[in-house]
């Protein structure tokens, strides 16, 4: 590009047309879009900007933004997968705060080290397929993976051996039994890769002929690639605790060896050792969200753009997570929440919204199924608000879709407001107002929330809408106003409410007009 042709992104940023753009403005656009300043794709750009003083011109912008420009462009044009990241974050923060009140459940007891963690911790992290990130609460606190490493072990086995070989050794059905049950399927194989027997089997398929140190290195570097960052830490105390309390896992491995379920020549002690080590690798909700985002992104890690798993591996793994990832709550979770997810007794849940985002929730109190109590509640609430259930796209939903631009969010919100008004659902109306949506918008028939609340006789909803300052006499496409709807359906209290308010509003207006005519000097004067 020649020095005097200004890049369109620079022009978009240079709102005054003065030929200069403030560095703070560019950095804050990235921040508002949810792109953190440690994103490796933006490192060269942000470093360069910081070194170039407070303002830059078009030529400097052009020179500095060679790397990272496309991402900046998409952020400025609100073309990232969540275009209104601020709105999304505000809603998720409210869901976090509401979930924080839940103090139910108890710490996992069967590994002594897990029984000693601070139970009040609660971290939530989101990473989208474009690398937009949100972290709440204890999202940067380390915890051991536990069962949430099972999808990774299975995916790694698929990458190394392919589906056919892996499934010679592991089934694909929910077991209907608890995660460490001493049971195999009819073919004497573990039921699926998301329970202990299956995860031990996946582990046996990971470079079985390598020395243990190299096998462990392989796992940690794989996790580093999935998080787009450094290799993870390791909790030695958990590892020892894990090994010392592993009678059931030893029993499972011996049982599987007895029935020749393992690949020929498997060393079950080395396999168990690597499995315990995998459960003891440390992660954080932030890192786990990036791992989940790599799955959501078909196997490509969003912040680095590197392919870690093939699309087939991801498809197989998400199918298994969907069917069997939440212990004995998997069916109910798939029905109600509809996201592939894997939980661990550490209190973590890793959940995936394919083509949109990865989510990690961590809070150590677990329920009787072994799932984080707050984690489950948080994901339920999330899916009540946003259409993240696998099959939400098939139904006319009144949830928000953060993937769409503001306009579509507004039209979803209009639909939600109208529906809420017609049911007298004050909580939903309040939520939409808190989210910043106007209560005045109308559907394609010109029907407003006030029309619906009046026609259905919901006086509390009508009073609420009046307090929001809505237009009291909008006409729908048949020329009907809310007060006429109320009268036609025999809702006298509602009609009186609107009449009184309209009277007061019109006397307010006429006294405003009188005041204006007495206080303002007339043009003629
Ligand atoms: N380390 C645990 C075990 O194999 C994992 C338990 C879990 O999170 O479900 O017993």
PDB file of N, CA, C and O in Angstrom, residues 79-127:
ATOM      1  N   UNK A  79     -17.174  -7.582  13.738  1.00  0.00           N
ATOM      2  CA  UNK A  79     -17.388  -8.795  12.943  1.00  0.00           C
ATOM      3  C   UNK A  79     -16.913 -10.058  13.661  1.00  0.00           C
ATOM      4  O   UNK A  79     -16.885 -11.127  13.057  1.00  0.00           O
ATOM      5  N   UNK A  80     -16.495  -9.921  14.918  1.00  0.00           N
ATOM      6  CA  UNK A  80     -16.066 -11.125  15.646  1.00  0.00           C
ATOM      7  C   UNK A  80     -17.311 -11.937  16.009  1.00  0.00           C
ATOM      8  O   UNK A  80     -18.436 -11.419  15.954  1.00  0.00           O
ATOM      9  N   UNK A  81     -17.108 -13.184  16.405  1.00  0.00           N
ATOM     10  CA  UNK A  81     -18.265 -14.065  16.596  1.00  0.00           C
ATOM     11  C   UNK A  81     -19.258 -13.502  17.618  1.00  0.00           C
ATOM     12  O   UNK A  81     -20.472 -13.684  17.483  1.00  0.00           O
ATOM     13  N   UNK A  82     -18.757 -12.801  18.643  1.00  0.00           N
ATOM     14  CA  UNK A  82     -19.667 -12.082  19.545  1.00  0.00           C
ATOM     15  C   UNK A  82     -19.452 -10.590  19.307  1.00  0.00           C
ATOM     16  O   UNK A  82     -18.563  -9.984  19.908  1.00  0.00           O
ATOM     17  N   UNK A  83     -20.235  -9.980  18.436  1.00  0.00           N
ATOM     18  CA  UNK A  83     -19.964  -8.588  18.061  1.00  0.00           C
ATOM     19  C   UNK A  83     -20.146  -7.609  19.226  1.00  0.00           C
ATOM     20  O   UNK A  83     -19.410  -6.652  19.338  1.00  0.00           O
ATOM     21  N   UNK A  84     -21.136  -7.869  20.096  1.00  0.00           N
ATOM     22  CA  UNK A  84     -21.355  -6.948  21.223  1.00  0.00           C
ATOM     23  C   UNK A  84     -20.832  -7.608  22.483  1.00  0.00           C
ATOM     24  O   UNK A  84     -21.596  -8.037  23.349  1.00  0.00           O
ATOM     25  N   UNK A  85     -19.516  -7.705  22.573  1.00  0.00           N
ATOM     26  CA  UNK A  85     -18.918  -8.474  23.660  1.00  0.00           C
ATOM     27  C   UNK A  85     -19.235  -7.852  25.027  1.00  0.00           C
ATOM     28  O   UNK A  85     -19.388  -8.561  26.012  1.00  0.00           O
ATOM     29  N   UNK A  86     -19.332  -6.527  25.069  1.00  0.00           N
ATOM     30  CA  UNK A  86     -19.633  -5.844  26.334  1.00  0.00           C
ATOM     31  C   UNK A  86     -20.996  -6.268  26.871  1.00  0.00           C
ATOM     32  O   UNK A  86     -21.140  -6.563  28.065  1.00  0.00           O
ATOM     33  N   UNK A  87     -21.998  -6.317  26.017  1.00  0.00           N
ATOM     34  CA  UNK A  87     -23.348  -6.732  26.438  1.00  0.00           C
ATOM     35  C   UNK A  87     -23.319  -8.172  26.935  1.00  0.00           C
ATOM     36  O   UNK A  87     -23.899  -8.506  27.964  1.00  0.00           O
ATOM     37  N   UNK A  88     -22.628  -9.003  26.155  1.00  0.00           N
ATOM     38  CA  UNK A  88     -22.543 -10.420  26.528  1.00  0.00           C
ATOM     39  C   UNK A  88     -21.887 -10.555  27.904  1.00  0.00           C
ATOM     40  O   UNK A  88     -22.387 -11.248  28.791  1.00  0.00           O
ATOM     41  N   UNK A  89     -20.759  -9.850  28.097  1.00  0.00           N
ATOM     42  CA  UNK A  89     -20.028  -9.950  29.367  1.00  0.00           C
ATOM     43  C   UNK A  89     -20.897  -9.482  30.530  1.00  0.00           C
ATOM     44  O   UNK A  89     -20.870 -10.083  31.606  1.00  0.00           O
ATOM     45  N   UNK A  90     -21.662  -8.398  30.304  1.00  0.00           N
ATOM     46  CA  UNK A  90     -22.490  -7.871  31.392  1.00  0.00           C
ATOM     47  C   UNK A  90     -23.534  -8.912  31.797  1.00  0.00           C
ATOM     48  O   UNK A  90     -23.774  -9.143  32.993  1.00  0.00           O
ATOM     49  N   UNK A  91     -24.133  -9.570  30.829  1.00  0.00           N
ATOM     50  CA  UNK A  91     -25.158 -10.572  31.150  1.00  0.00           C
ATOM     51  C   UNK A  91     -24.525 -11.772  31.844  1.00  0.00           C
ATOM     52  O   UNK A  91     -25.051 -12.275  32.843  1.00  0.00           O
ATOM     53  N   UNK A  92     -23.364 -12.217  31.351  1.00  0.00           N
ATOM     54  CA  UNK A  92     -22.711 -13.372  31.972  1.00  0.00           C
ATOM     55  C   UNK A  92     -22.286 -13.022  33.407  1.00  0.00           C
ATOM     56  O   UNK A  92     -22.389 -13.857  34.315  1.00  0.00           O
ATOM     57  N   UNK A  93     -21.852 -11.779  33.625  1.00  0.00           N
ATOM     58  CA  UNK A  93     -21.460 -11.379  34.985  1.00  0.00           C
ATOM     59  C   UNK A  93     -22.655 -11.449  35.926  1.00  0.00           C
ATOM     60  O   UNK A  93     -22.525 -11.859  37.084  1.00  0.00           O
ATOM     61  N   UNK A  94     -23.827 -11.054  35.417  1.00  0.00           N
ATOM     62  CA  UNK A  94     -25.023 -11.131  36.277  1.00  0.00           C
ATOM     63  C   UNK A  94     -25.361 -12.592  36.596  1.00  0.00           C
ATOM     64  O   UNK A  94     -25.739 -12.926  37.713  1.00  0.00           O
ATOM     65  N   UNK A  95     -25.171 -13.461  35.611  1.00  0.00           N
ATOM     66  CA  UNK A  95     -25.441 -14.886  35.855  1.00  0.00           C
ATOM     67  C   UNK A  95     -24.433 -15.422  36.885  1.00  0.00           C
ATOM     68  O   UNK A  95     -24.786 -16.184  37.788  1.00  0.00           O
ATOM     69  N   UNK A  96     -23.191 -14.978  36.770  1.00  0.00           N
ATOM     70  CA  UNK A  96     -22.155 -15.389  37.732  1.00  0.00           C
ATOM     71  C   UNK A  96     -22.569 -14.970  39.150  1.00  0.00           C
ATOM     72  O   UNK A  96     -22.533 -15.778  40.075  1.00  0.00           O
ATOM     73  N   UNK A  97     -22.970 -13.698  39.295  1.00  0.00           N
ATOM     74  CA  UNK A  97     -23.338 -13.184  40.623  1.00  0.00           C
ATOM     75  C   UNK A  97     -24.522 -13.970  41.190  1.00  0.00           C
ATOM     76  O   UNK A  97     -24.540 -14.301  42.371  1.00  0.00           O
ATOM     77  N   UNK A  98     -25.500 -14.270  40.346  1.00  0.00           N
ATOM     78  CA  UNK A  98     -26.676 -15.008  40.824  1.00  0.00           C
ATOM     79  C   UNK A  98     -26.267 -16.411  41.264  1.00  0.00           C
ATOM     80  O   UNK A  98     -26.736 -16.924  42.289  1.00  0.00           O
ATOM     81  N   UNK A  99     -25.349 -17.036  40.530  1.00  0.00           N
ATOM     82  CA  UNK A  99     -24.946 -18.409  40.846  1.00  0.00           C
ATOM     83  C   UNK A  99     -24.072 -18.466  42.099  1.00  0.00           C
ATOM     84  O   UNK A  99     -24.090 -19.451  42.838  1.00  0.00           O
ATOM     85  N   UNK A 100     -23.336 -17.396  42.324  1.00  0.00           N
ATOM     86  CA  UNK A 100     -22.432 -17.334  43.484  1.00  0.00           C
ATOM     87  C   UNK A 100     -23.187 -17.569  44.794  1.00  0.00           C
ATOM     88  O   UNK A 100     -22.626 -18.073  45.770  1.00  0.00           O
ATOM     89  N   UNK A 101     -24.482 -17.240  44.805  1.00  0.00           N
ATOM     90  CA  UNK A 101     -25.265 -17.390  46.041  1.00  0.00           C
ATOM     91  C   UNK A 101     -25.493 -18.852  46.414  1.00  0.00           C
ATOM     92  O   UNK A 101     -25.850 -19.168  47.536  1.00  0.00           O
ATOM     93  N   UNK A 102     -25.302 -19.752  45.443  1.00  0.00           N
ATOM     94  CA  UNK A 102     -25.549 -21.172  45.724  1.00  0.00           C
ATOM     95  C   UNK A 102     -24.386 -21.770  46.519  1.00  0.00           C
ATOM     96  O   UNK A 102     -23.262 -21.838  46.040  1.00  0.00           O
ATOM     97  N   UNK A 103     -24.668 -22.185  47.757  1.00  0.00           N
ATOM     98  CA  UNK A 103     -23.589 -22.745  48.578  1.00  0.00           C
ATOM     99  C   UNK A 103     -23.786 -24.233  48.809  1.00  0.00           C
ATOM    100  O   UNK A 103     -23.210 -24.829  49.720  1.00  0.00           O
ATOM    101  N   UNK A 104     -24.603 -24.853  47.964  1.00  0.00           N
ATOM    102  CA  UNK A 104     -24.894 -26.278  48.129  1.00  0.00           C
ATOM    103  C   UNK A 104     -23.715 -27.166  47.760  1.00  0.00           C
ATOM    104  O   UNK A 104     -22.694 -26.699  47.268  1.00  0.00           O
ATOM    105  N   UNK A 105     -23.867 -28.472  48.012  1.00  0.00           N
ATOM    106  CA  UNK A 105     -22.847 -29.450  47.634  1.00  0.00           C
ATOM    107  C   UNK A 105     -21.763 -29.597  48.687  1.00  0.00           C
ATOM    108  O   UNK A 105     -21.824 -28.994  49.762  1.00  0.00           O
ATOM    109  N   UNK A 106     -20.756 -30.411  48.381  1.00  0.00           N
ATOM    110  CA  UNK A 106     -19.672 -30.661  49.333  1.00  0.00           C
ATOM    111  C   UNK A 106     -18.390 -30.937  48.557  1.00  0.00           C
ATOM    112  O   UNK A 106     -18.435 -31.263  47.369  1.00  0.00           O
ATOM    113  N   UNK A 107     -17.269 -30.828  49.256  1.00  0.00           N
ATOM    114  CA  UNK A 107     -15.986 -31.113  48.589  1.00  0.00           C
ATOM    115  C   UNK A 107     -15.863 -32.607  48.318  1.00  0.00           C
ATOM    116  O   UNK A 107     -16.377 -33.425  49.088  1.00  0.00           O
ATOM    117  N   UNK A 108     -15.149 -32.961  47.245  1.00  0.00           N
ATOM    118  CA  UNK A 108     -14.877 -34.388  46.970  1.00  0.00           C
ATOM    119  C   UNK A 108     -14.036 -34.922  48.126  1.00  0.00           C
ATOM    120  O   UNK A 108     -13.075 -34.286  48.542  1.00  0.00           O
ATOM    121  N   UNK A 109     -14.418 -36.082  48.634  1.00  0.00           N
ATOM    122  CA  UNK A 109     -13.744 -36.595  49.830  1.00  0.00           C
ATOM    123  C   UNK A 109     -12.775 -37.727  49.525  1.00  0.00           C
ATOM    124  O   UNK A 109     -11.885 -38.016  50.307  1.00  0.00           O
ATOM    125  N   UNK A 110     -12.933 -38.361  48.362  1.00  0.00           N
ATOM    126  CA  UNK A 110     -12.230 -39.646  48.231  1.00  0.00           C
ATOM    127  C   UNK A 110     -10.740 -39.508  47.962  1.00  0.00           C
ATOM    128  O   UNK A 110      -9.985 -40.447  48.127  1.00  0.00           O
ATOM    129  N   UNK A 111     -10.310 -38.309  47.567  1.00  0.00           N
ATOM    130  CA  UNK A 111      -8.868 -38.052  47.511  1.00  0.00           C
ATOM    131  C   UNK A 111      -8.601 -36.966  48.560  1.00  0.00           C
ATOM    132  O   UNK A 111      -9.131 -35.862  48.458  1.00  0.00           O
ATOM    133  N   UNK A 112      -7.808 -37.281  49.613  1.00  0.00           N
ATOM    134  CA  UNK A 112      -7.664 -36.333  50.718  1.00  0.00           C
ATOM    135  C   UNK A 112      -7.276 -34.922  50.275  1.00  0.00           C
ATOM    136  O   UNK A 112      -7.804 -33.946  50.804  1.00  0.00           O
ATOM    137  N   UNK A 113      -6.424 -34.808  49.280  1.00  0.00           N
ATOM    138  CA  UNK A 113      -5.985 -33.460  48.868  1.00  0.00           C
ATOM    139  C   UNK A 113      -7.147 -32.626  48.320  1.00  0.00           C
ATOM    140  O   UNK A 113      -7.155 -31.411  48.459  1.00  0.00           O
ATOM    141  N   UNK A 114      -8.105 -33.303  47.691  1.00  0.00           N
ATOM    142  CA  UNK A 114      -9.239 -32.551  47.125  1.00  0.00           C
ATOM    143  C   UNK A 114     -10.161 -32.049  48.231  1.00  0.00           C
ATOM    144  O   UNK A 114     -10.877 -31.066  48.053  1.00  0.00           O
ATOM    145  N   UNK A 115     -10.142 -32.751  49.364  1.00  0.00           N
ATOM    146  CA  UNK A 115     -11.017 -32.361  50.484  1.00  0.00           C
ATOM    147  C   UNK A 115     -10.464 -31.135  51.203  1.00  0.00           C
ATOM    148  O   UNK A 115     -11.088 -30.610  52.105  1.00  0.00           O
ATOM    149  N   UNK A 116      -9.253 -30.687  50.800  1.00  0.00           N
ATOM    150  CA  UNK A 116      -8.632 -29.573  51.531  1.00  0.00           C
ATOM    151  C   UNK A 116      -8.683 -28.241  50.793  1.00  0.00           C
ATOM    152  O   UNK A 116      -8.107 -27.279  51.254  1.00  0.00           O
ATOM    153  N   UNK A 117      -9.295 -28.197  49.626  1.00  0.00           N
ATOM    154  CA  UNK A 117      -9.279 -26.921  48.892  1.00  0.00           C
ATOM    155  C   UNK A 117     -10.309 -25.948  49.474  1.00  0.00           C
ATOM    156  O   UNK A 117     -11.240 -26.363  50.169  1.00  0.00           O
ATOM    157  N   UNK A 118     -10.129 -24.667  49.195  1.00  0.00           N
ATOM    158  CA  UNK A 118     -11.057 -23.648  49.683  1.00  0.00           C
ATOM    159  C   UNK A 118     -12.380 -23.779  48.905  1.00  0.00           C
ATOM    160  O   UNK A 118     -12.424 -23.541  47.702  1.00  0.00           O
ATOM    161  N   UNK A 119     -13.458 -24.167  49.583  1.00  0.00           N
ATOM    162  CA  UNK A 119     -14.705 -24.493  48.877  1.00  0.00           C
ATOM    163  C   UNK A 119     -15.430 -23.298  48.279  1.00  0.00           C
ATOM    164  O   UNK A 119     -16.302 -23.459  47.426  1.00  0.00           O
ATOM    165  N   UNK A 120     -15.092 -22.082  48.736  1.00  0.00           N
ATOM    166  CA  UNK A 120     -15.851 -20.909  48.268  1.00  0.00           C
ATOM    167  C   UNK A 120     -15.431 -20.407  46.903  1.00  0.00           C
ATOM    168  O   UNK A 120     -16.057 -19.518  46.346  1.00  0.00           O
ATOM    169  N   UNK A 121     -14.348 -20.960  46.375  1.00  0.00           N
ATOM    170  CA  UNK A 121     -13.829 -20.415  45.115  1.00  0.00           C
ATOM    171  C   UNK A 121     -14.806 -20.677  43.961  1.00  0.00           C
ATOM    172  O   UNK A 121     -15.496 -21.694  43.923  1.00  0.00           O
ATOM    173  N   UNK A 122     -14.816 -19.732  43.046  1.00  0.00           N
ATOM    174  CA  UNK A 122     -15.729 -19.840  41.904  1.00  0.00           C
ATOM    175  C   UNK A 122     -15.148 -19.024  40.739  1.00  0.00           C
ATOM    176  O   UNK A 122     -15.036 -17.809  40.826  1.00  0.00           O
ATOM    177  N   UNK A 123     -14.739 -19.722  39.736  1.00  0.00           N
ATOM    178  CA  UNK A 123     -14.168 -19.045  38.567  1.00  0.00           C
ATOM    179  C   UNK A 123     -14.921 -19.433  37.304  1.00  0.00           C
ATOM    180  O   UNK A 123     -15.343 -20.577  37.150  1.00  0.00           O
ATOM    181  N   UNK A 124     -15.113 -18.470  36.434  1.00  0.00           N
ATOM    182  CA  UNK A 124     -15.755 -18.729  35.139  1.00  0.00           C
ATOM    183  C   UNK A 124     -14.895 -18.076  34.066  1.00  0.00           C
ATOM    184  O   UNK A 124     -14.421 -16.955  34.251  1.00  0.00           O
ATOM    185  N   UNK A 125     -14.679 -18.797  32.987  1.00  0.00           N
ATOM    186  CA  UNK A 125     -13.940 -18.190  31.872  1.00  0.00           C
ATOM    187  C   UNK A 125     -14.593 -18.592  30.560  1.00  0.00           C
ATOM    188  O   UNK A 125     -15.138 -19.688  30.425  1.00  0.00           O
ATOM    189  N   UNK A 126     -14.535 -17.657  29.617  1.00  0.00           N
ATOM    190  CA  UNK A 126     -15.074 -17.893  28.278  1.00  0.00           C
ATOM    191  C   UNK A 126     -13.976 -17.538  27.285  1.00  0.00           C
ATOM    192  O   UNK A 126     -13.238 -16.575  27.499  1.00  0.00           O
ATOM    193  N   UNK A 127     -13.852 -18.345  26.241  1.00  0.00           N
ATOM    194  CA  UNK A 127     -12.954 -17.973  25.144  1.00  0.00           C
ATOM    195  C   UNK A 127     -13.715 -18.282  23.850  1.00  0.00           C
ATOM    196  O   UNK A 127     -14.193 -19.403  23.675  1.00  0.00           O
TER     197      UNK A 127
END
